[in-house]
Coordinates of C-alpha atoms and ligand atoms in Angstrom, one line a residue:
X86 CA -14.7 6.1 -37.0
X87 CA -12.5 5.3 -39.9
X88 CA -9.9 7.9 -40.7
X89 CA -9.1 9.1 -44.2
X90 CA -6.8 6.7 -45.9
X91 CA -8.2 3.8 -43.9
X92 CA -8.8 0.3 -45.1
X93 CA -11.7 1.2 -47.4
X94 CA -9.8 3.7 -49.4
X95 CA -6.8 1.6 -49.6
X96 CA -9.0 -1.3 -50.8
X97 CA -10.5 0.9 -53.6
X98 CA -7.1 2.0 -54.7
X99 CA -5.9 -1.6 -54.8
X100 CA -8.9 -2.6 -56.9
X101 CA -8.4 0.3 -59.4
X102 CA -4.7 -0.5 -59.7
X103 CA -5.6 -4.1 -60.3
X104 CA -8.0 -3.1 -63.0
X105 CA -5.6 -0.9 -64.8
X106 CA -3.0 -3.7 -64.6
X107 CA -5.6 -6.0 -66.2
X108 CA -6.3 -3.4 -68.8
X109 CA -2.6 -3.1 -69.6
X110 CA -2.5 -6.8 -70.1
X111 CA -5.6 -7.1 -72.2
X112 CA -5.3 -7.7 -75.9
X113 CA -7.1 -5.1 -78.0
X114 CA -8.3 -7.7 -80.4
X115 CA -9.9 -10.4 -78.2
X116 CA -10.4 -8.1 -75.2
X117 CA -9.1 -10.8 -72.9
X118 CA -5.8 -11.3 -71.1
X119 CA -3.0 -11.9 -73.4
X120 CA -2.3 -15.5 -74.5
X121 CA 1.3 -15.9 -75.8
X122 CA 1.7 -12.1 -76.1
X123 CA 3.9 -10.8 -78.9
X124 CA 5.1 -7.3 -79.6
X125 CA 5.1 -5.7 -83.0
X126 CA 7.7 -3.2 -84.1
X127 CA 5.4 -0.4 -83.1
X128 CA 5.7 -1.7 -79.5
X129 CA 2.0 -2.8 -79.4
X130 CA 1.1 -6.1 -77.9
X131 CA -1.4 -8.8 -79.0
X132 CA -2.0 -12.4 -78.5
X133 CA 0.0 -14.4 -81.0
X134 CA -3.1 -16.1 -82.4
X135 CA -5.1 -12.8 -82.4
X136 CA -2.6 -10.9 -84.5
X137 CA -2.0 -13.8 -86.8
X138 CA -5.8 -14.1 -87.3
X139 CA -6.1 -10.4 -87.9
X140 CA -3.4 -10.5 -90.5
X141 CA -5.0 -13.5 -92.2
X142 CA -8.3 -11.7 -92.4
X143 CA -6.6 -8.7 -94.0
X144 CA -5.8 -8.6 -97.7
X145 CA -3.6 -5.6 -97.4
X146 CA 0.0 -5.4 -96.0
X147 CA 0.3 -6.4 -92.4
X148 CA -0.4 -3.5 -90.0
X149 CA -1.0 -2.8 -86.3
X150 CA -4.7 -2.9 -85.5
X151 CA -4.1 -0.2 -82.9
X152 CA -1.8 2.4 -84.5
X153 CA -2.3 1.3 -88.1
X154 CA 1.4 1.3 -88.8
X155 CA 2.2 -0.9 -91.7
X156 CA 5.0 -3.4 -91.7
X157 CA 7.0 -4.9 -94.6
X158 CA 6.4 -8.4 -93.3
X159 CA 4.6 -10.4 -90.6
X160 CA 7.2 -10.1 -87.9
X161 CA 6.8 -9.9 -84.1
X162 CA 8.8 -10.7 -81.1
X163 CA 7.7 -13.1 -78.4
X164 CA 7.6 -11.3 -75.0
X165 CA 8.5 -13.8 -72.3
X166 CA 8.5 -11.4 -69.4
X167 CA 5.1 -10.2 -70.3
X168 CA 3.7 -13.7 -70.8
X169 CA 5.0 -14.6 -67.3
X170 CA 3.3 -11.5 -65.8
X171 CA 0.0 -12.3 -67.6
X172 CA 0.1 -15.9 -66.3
X173 CA 0.5 -14.5 -62.8
X174 CA -2.4 -12.2 -63.1
X175 CA -4.5 -14.9 -64.6
X176 CA -3.7 -17.2 -61.7
X177 CA -4.5 -14.5 -59.2
X178 CA -7.8 -13.9 -60.7
X179 CA -8.7 -17.6 -60.6
X180 CA -11.7 -18.5 -58.4
X181 CA -9.4 -20.8 -56.3
X182 CA -7.0 -18.0 -55.6
X183 CA -9.8 -15.5 -54.9
X184 CA -11.3 -18.0 -52.5
X185 CA -8.0 -18.6 -50.8
X186 CA -7.3 -14.8 -50.5
X187 CA -10.8 -14.2 -49.2
X188 CA -10.4 -17.0 -46.6
X189 CA -7.1 -15.5 -45.5
X190 CA -8.6 -12.0 -45.1
X191 CA -11.6 -13.3 -43.3
X192 CA -9.4 -15.2 -40.9
X193 CA -7.3 -12.1 -40.3
X194 CA -10.4 -10.0 -39.8
X195 CA -11.8 -12.5 -37.3
X196 CA -8.6 -12.7 -35.4
X197 CA -8.5 -8.9 -35.1
X198 CA -12.2 -8.8 -34.0
X199 CA -11.5 -11.4 -31.4
X200 CA -8.4 -9.5 -30.2
X201 CA -10.5 -6.3 -30.1
X202 CA -13.0 -8.1 -27.8
X203 CA -10.2 -9.2 -25.5
X204 CA -8.7 -5.7 -25.4
X205 CA -12.1 -4.3 -24.6
X206 CA -12.6 -6.7 -21.8
X207 CA -9.1 -5.9 -20.5
X208 CA -9.8 -2.2 -20.7
X209 CA -13.0 -2.7 -18.8
X210 CA -11.1 -4.6 -16.1
X211 CA -8.5 -1.9 -15.8
X212 CA -11.3 0.8 -15.7
X213 CA -12.9 -1.2 -12.9
X214 CA -9.6 -1.2 -11.1
X215 CA -9.4 2.5 -11.4
X216 CA -12.9 3.0 -10.0
X217 CA -12.2 0.6 -7.1
X218 CA -8.8 2.2 -6.4
X219 CA -10.4 5.7 -6.3
X220 CA -13.2 4.4 -4.0
X221 CA -10.8 2.7 -1.6
X222 CA -8.5 5.7 -1.6
X223 CA -11.5 7.9 -0.7
X224 CA -12.5 5.5 2.2
X225 CA -8.9 5.4 3.4
X226 CA -8.7 9.1 3.2
X227 CA -11.7 9.5 5.4
X228 CA -10.5 6.9 7.9
X229 CA -7.1 8.6 8.2
X230 CA -8.7 12.0 8.6
X231 CA -10.9 10.6 11.3
X232 CA -8.0 9.0 13.2
X233 CA -6.0 12.2 13.0
X234 CA -9.0 14.3 14.0
X235 CA -9.2 12.0 17.1
X236 CA -5.5 12.6 17.8
X237 CA -5.9 16.3 17.3
X238 CA -8.9 16.4 19.6
X239 CA -6.8 14.6 22.3
X240 CA -4.0 17.1 21.8
X241 CA -6.3 20.1 21.8
X242 CA -8.0 18.9 24.9
X243 CA -4.7 18.4 26.6
X244 CA -3.6 21.9 25.5
X245 CA -6.7 23.4 26.9
X246 CA -6.4 21.5 30.1
X247 CA -2.7 22.5 30.6
X248 CA -3.4 26.1 29.7
X249 CA -6.4 26.2 32.1
X250 CA -4.2 24.7 34.9
X251 CA -1.5 27.3 34.2
X252 CA -4.2 30.1 34.3
X253 CA -5.5 28.8 37.6
X254 CA -2.1 28.6 39.1
X255 CA -1.3 32.1 37.9
X256 CA -4.6 33.5 39.3
X257 CA -3.9 31.8 42.7
X258 CA -0.4 33.1 42.8
X259 CA -1.4 36.6 41.7
X260 CA -4.2 36.6 44.4
X261 CA -1.7 35.7 47.0
X262 CA 0.8 38.3 45.8
X263 CA -1.8 41.0 45.5
X264 CA -2.9 40.1 49.1
X265 CA 0.7 40.6 50.2
X266 CA 0.7 44.0 48.5
X267 CA -2.6 44.9 50.2
X268 CA -1.5 43.9 53.7
X269 CA 1.9 45.7 53.3
X270 CA 0.0 48.9 52.1
X271 CA -2.3 48.6 55.2
X272 CA 0.8 48.2 57.4
X273 CA 2.4 51.2 55.7
X274 CA -0.6 53.4 56.4
X275 CA -0.6 52.4 60.0
X276 CA 3.2 53.1 60.2
X277 CA 2.6 56.4 58.4
X278 CA 0.1 57.5 61.1
X279 CA 2.5 56.4 63.8
X280 CA 5.3 58.3 62.2
X281 CA 3.3 61.5 62.0
X282 CA 2.2 61.2 65.6
X283 CA 5.7 60.5 66.8
X284 CA 7.1 63.4 64.8
X285 CA 4.3 65.7 66.2
X286 CA 5.2 64.7 69.7
X287 CA 8.9 65.2 68.9
X288 CA 8.3 68.7 67.7
X289 CA 6.4 69.5 70.9
X290 CA 9.2 68.1 73.1
X291 CA 10.4 71.7 73.9
X292 CA 7.1 72.8 75.5
X293 CA 5.8 69.6 76.9
X294 CA 7.0 68.2 80.1
X295 CA 8.8 64.9 80.1
X296 CA 6.0 63.5 82.1
X297 CA 3.7 64.0 79.2
X298 CA 6.1 62.3 76.9
X299 CA 6.5 59.5 79.3
X300 CA 2.8 58.9 79.3
X301 CA 2.6 59.1 75.5
X302 CA 1.1 55.9 74.3
X303 CA 3.4 54.5 71.7
X304 CA 1.8 51.5 70.0
X305 CA 4.0 48.5 69.3
X306 CA 5.3 48.3 65.8
X307 CA 2.7 47.1 63.3
X308 CA 3.4 43.6 62.0
X309 CA 2.4 42.3 58.6
X310 CA 2.2 38.5 58.4
X311 CA 4.8 37.6 55.8
X312 CA 4.2 34.5 53.7
X313 CA 7.1 32.5 52.4
X314 CA 8.7 34.3 49.5
X315 CA 7.2 33.5 46.1
X316 CA 9.5 31.1 44.2
X317 CA 9.3 32.2 40.6
X318 CA 11.9 29.6 39.6
X319 CA 9.8 26.8 41.0
X320 CA 6.7 28.2 39.2
X321 CA 8.6 28.3 35.9
X322 CA 10.1 24.9 36.4
X323 CA 6.8 23.2 37.4
X324 CA 5.1 24.4 34.2
X325 CA 7.8 23.9 31.6
X326 CA 8.0 20.1 31.9
X327 CA 8.8 18.0 28.9
X328 CA 5.4 18.4 27.3
X329 CA 6.2 15.8 24.5
X330 CA 6.8 13.1 27.1
X331 CA 3.8 14.0 29.1
X332 CA 1.5 14.0 26.1
X333 CA 3.2 11.1 24.4
X334 CA 2.1 8.9 27.4
X335 CA -1.4 10.3 27.3
X336 CA -1.6 9.7 23.5
X337 CA -0.3 6.1 24.1
X338 CA -3.1 5.6 26.6
X339 CA -5.6 6.5 23.9
X340 CA -4.4 3.7 21.6
X341 CA -7.1 1.3 20.7
X342 CA -6.8 -1.6 21.0
X343 CA -4.4 -1.3 23.9
X344 CA -1.5 -3.8 23.5
X345 CA -2.5 -7.1 24.9
X346 CA 0.0 -8.2 27.6
X347 CA 0.1 -11.9 26.6
X348 CA 1.7 -14.8 28.3
X349 CA 2.3 -18.3 27.0
X350 CA 0.0 -21.2 28.0
X351 CA 2.5 -23.9 29.1
X352 CA -0.3 -26.5 29.2
X353 CA -0.7 -26.1 25.4
X354 CA 3.0 -26.4 24.8
X355 CA 4.9 -29.2 23.1
X356 CA 7.0 -31.0 25.8
X357 CA 10.3 -29.8 24.2
X358 CA 9.5 -26.2 25.0
X359 CA 10.8 -24.4 28.1
X360 CA 9.6 -21.1 29.4
X361 CA 10.9 -18.1 31.4
X362 CA 9.4 -17.8 34.9
X363 CA 7.1 -15.0 33.8
X364 CA 5.9 -17.1 30.8
X365 CA 6.9 -14.4 28.3
X366 CA 9.9 -16.2 26.7
X367 CA 10.1 -19.6 25.1
X368 CA 12.8 -21.8 23.5
X369 CA 13.1 -25.3 22.3
X370 CA 15.3 -28.0 23.9
X371 CA 16.1 -31.1 22.0
X372 CA 14.9 -33.2 24.9
X373 CA 11.3 -33.5 26.1
X374 CA 10.5 -32.1 29.6
X375 CA 8.3 -34.2 32.0
X376 CA 4.9 -32.6 31.5
X377 CA 1.4 -33.6 32.5
X378 CA -0.6 -34.9 29.6
X379 CA -3.4 -32.6 28.4
X380 CA -5.8 -32.7 25.5
X381 CA -4.7 -29.1 24.9
X382 CA -1.1 -30.0 24.4
X383 CA 0.6 -29.9 20.9
X384 CA 2.3 -33.2 20.5
X385 CA 3.7 -33.2 17.0
X386 CA 5.2 -29.7 16.4
X387 CA 7.0 -27.4 18.8
X388 CA 3.9 -25.1 19.1
X389 CA 2.4 -23.2 22.0
X390 CA -0.6 -20.9 22.3
X391 CA -1.2 -17.7 24.3
X392 CA -2.9 -18.1 27.6
X393 CA -5.3 -15.3 26.5
X394 CA -7.9 -16.2 23.9
X395 CA -10.3 -13.9 22.1
X396 CA -13.8 -14.2 20.5
X397 CA -14.6 -10.5 19.9
X398 CA -13.1 -7.1 19.5
X399 CA -9.7 -6.1 18.2
X400 CA -6.4 -7.2 19.8
X401 CA -2.8 -6.3 19.1
X402 CA 0.3 -7.9 20.4
X403 CA 4.0 -7.9 19.6
X404 CA 6.4 -10.8 19.4
X405 CA 10.2 -10.5 19.5
X406 CA 11.8 -12.9 17.1
X407 CA 15.2 -11.2 17.1
X408 CA 17.8 -13.0 15.1
X409 CA 16.0 -16.4 15.1
X410 CA 16.5 -18.2 11.8
X411 CA 13.2 -20.0 11.7
X412 CA 9.8 -19.4 13.3
X413 CA 6.0 -19.4 12.8
X414 CA 3.6 -17.1 14.6
X415 CA 0.1 -15.7 14.2
X416 CA -3.4 -16.8 15.2
X417 CA -4.9 -20.2 15.5
X418 CA -8.5 -21.3 16.0
X419 CA -8.9 -22.7 19.5
X420 CA -10.4 -25.9 17.9
X421 CA -7.2 -26.8 16.0
X422 CA -6.1 -30.5 16.1
X423 CA -3.2 -30.5 18.6
X424 CA -2.4 -34.2 18.4
X425 CA -2.0 -34.4 14.6
X426 CA 0.7 -33.0 12.4
X427 CA -1.2 -30.6 10.2
X428 CA -0.2 -28.0 7.7
X429 CA -0.4 -24.4 8.9
X430 CA -3.0 -22.9 6.6
X431 CA -6.3 -21.0 6.9
X432 CA -8.2 -24.2 6.0
X433 CA -6.8 -25.9 9.1
X434 CA -7.5 -22.9 11.3
X435 CA -4.0 -21.2 11.2
X436 CA -3.3 -17.7 9.9
X437 CA 0.5 -17.4 10.3
X438 CA 3.7 -15.8 9.1
X439 CA 6.8 -17.8 8.9
X440 CA 10.5 -17.5 8.5
X441 CA 12.5 -20.2 6.8
X442 CA 16.2 -20.4 5.8
X443 CA 17.0 -17.2 7.7
X444 CA 15.7 -14.8 5.0
X445 CA 12.5 -16.3 3.5
X446 CA 9.4 -14.7 4.9
X447 CA 6.1 -16.4 3.9
X448 CA 2.4 -15.8 4.7
X449 CA 0.9 -19.3 4.9
X450 CA -2.1 -18.5 2.9
X451 CA -3.2 -21.0 0.2
X452 CA -1.0 -20.9 -1.7
X453 CA 1.8 -19.4 0.3
X454 CA 2.7 -15.8 -0.4
X455 CA 6.4 -14.8 -0.4
X456 CA 6.9 -11.6 1.5
X457 CA 9.7 -9.1 0.9
X458 CA 10.0 -6.9 4.0
X459 CA 12.2 -3.8 3.6
X460 CA 14.5 -5.2 6.3
X461 CA 14.4 -8.3 8.4
X462 CA 11.9 -7.6 11.2
X463 CA 13.0 -8.3 14.7
X464 CA 9.6 -7.7 16.2
X465 CA 6.3 -8.8 14.7
X466 CA 3.1 -7.0 15.4
X467 CA -0.1 -9.0 15.1
X468 CA -3.5 -7.3 14.9
X469 CA -6.6 -9.6 15.2
X470 CA -9.9 -8.1 14.3
X471 CA -12.6 -10.6 15.2
X472 CA -15.4 -8.4 13.7
X473 CA -13.8 -7.8 10.4
X474 CA -12.4 -11.3 10.3
X475 CA -8.8 -10.2 9.6
X476 CA -5.4 -11.0 10.9
X477 CA -2.7 -8.4 10.0
X478 CA 1.0 -8.6 10.5
X479 CA 3.4 -5.6 10.8
X480 CA 7.1 -5.1 11.3
X481 CA 6.7 -3.6 14.7
X482 CA 10.0 -1.7 14.3
X483 CA 8.4 0.8 11.9
X484 CA 4.8 -0.5 11.7
X485 CA 5.2 -1.3 8.0
X486 CA 2.5 -3.6 6.8
X487 CA 3.6 -7.2 6.0
X488 CA 0.4 -9.2 5.2
X489 CA -3.3 -9.3 5.9
X490 CA -5.5 -12.5 6.0
X491 CA -9.1 -11.9 5.2
X492 CA -12.2 -14.1 5.8
X493 CA -10.7 -15.2 9.1
X494 CA -13.3 -17.1 11.0
X495 CA -13.4 -19.2 14.2
X496 CA -15.4 -19.4 17.3
X497 CA -12.4 -18.5 19.5
X498 CA -8.9 -17.3 18.6
X499 CA -5.6 -18.0 20.3
X500 CA -2.3 -16.3 19.7
X501 CA -0.1 -19.0 18.1
X502 CA 3.7 -19.5 18.2
X503 CA 6.2 -22.0 17.0
X504 CA 9.9 -21.6 17.9
X505 CA 10.8 -24.3 15.4
X506 CA 13.7 -26.5 16.3
X507 CA 16.8 -24.9 17.9
X508 CA 19.1 -26.7 15.4
X509 CA 21.9 -26.9 18.0
X510 CA 22.5 -23.3 18.9
X511 CA 21.6 -21.8 15.5
X512 CA 17.9 -21.1 16.3
X513 CA 18.1 -21.3 20.1
X514 CA 17.2 -17.6 20.7
X515 CA 14.0 -17.4 22.6
X516 CA 10.8 -16.0 21.2
X517 CA 9.5 -13.3 23.5
X518 CA 6.1 -11.7 24.1
X519 CA 6.6 -8.0 24.3
X520 CA 4.7 -6.1 27.0
X521 CA 4.4 -2.6 25.8
X522 CA 4.8 -0.3 28.9
X523 CA 2.7 2.8 28.3
Ligands
LIG642 ZN1 -6.0 -11.6 -78.2
LIG643 ZN1 0.9 -0.4 -83.2

């Protein structure tokens, strides 16, 4: 997998460069790195001791062992820059330095291998996400198609029914009108015969005696029963109704689950809560009302439950919160502790949404989840699915999804509401149960 010019090649190049540098810094006499290098006039370098030894051993005039140039005397120049460089190379090739370098490289390698492992794991996680996303998208695709197929089926059935009704009406009306034509034609042929007979008699008036004419049997005029005139305008009007309105209502009736027409259960309500006569609106008063004591009553928080409870199926309801500045609502297990002041969370049997400080929307999961709706919802839709174990919240204005609780579980579920304190008049607007008229 390594590309040309990868680490291996670079390593080799580095080593050969290193070697040639060593060679450059090697004394031709002792074949070791220079010690106290000196330069002769011919520009060749040797260790100071080596060149002196060489010259000592020679009886002739001093010369360069490399190029054989002869010199008038034993002269050389000390090369400080070169000796510094040689010292450096010597240090670098020391076992300690090599060991240090090796350790450093091994650490770097290990760190990269470890990082590679992490990247690989992250890549797998992302790939798993991709698979899961594709799978879920496919499932959602099928579900949406099925729902639309159902709607199309309803519309097609409606279309067929309306066209069949129109056809039937047309047939009836045509039969009636054709009947009219037939009867009129019958009358016309009777009239025609009468006309011919009368004309015949008239033409014979000259010859015939008046007596004959007198006795001529003239039938009374033929009568055709006329039906009330056909009202085309009415026919047109009665079949060009506002189809969208008609089918809109029928489509609404096909909605599943049908909206639950909830009412509040005053017996469960905190004594500070007051209700509209029809038990669909509730607000908080800062003084307790005289109420009968009940084990079902919330005593600590200004809570109330719905009078309707559920243990199976799917249920949908809508709650008007309007411009209230603070509220909680959702679903509670019927078994929740009403006498104690408890935190609203799934562990305590509450699956709720809440508004705080006018603009902060939270799902009271553990931990809380901050929601950022596209606009402040005035009406919250709650969908409880007892089979799936989910509670889902929507902005009922445009049915945009707000939050879904999963793994919701209880023996029996109650719609749950808390008006929160009215804070004088700030949050006094009632919470309302919307009854969707279909
Ligand atoms: Zn030497
Ligand atoms: Zn030389």
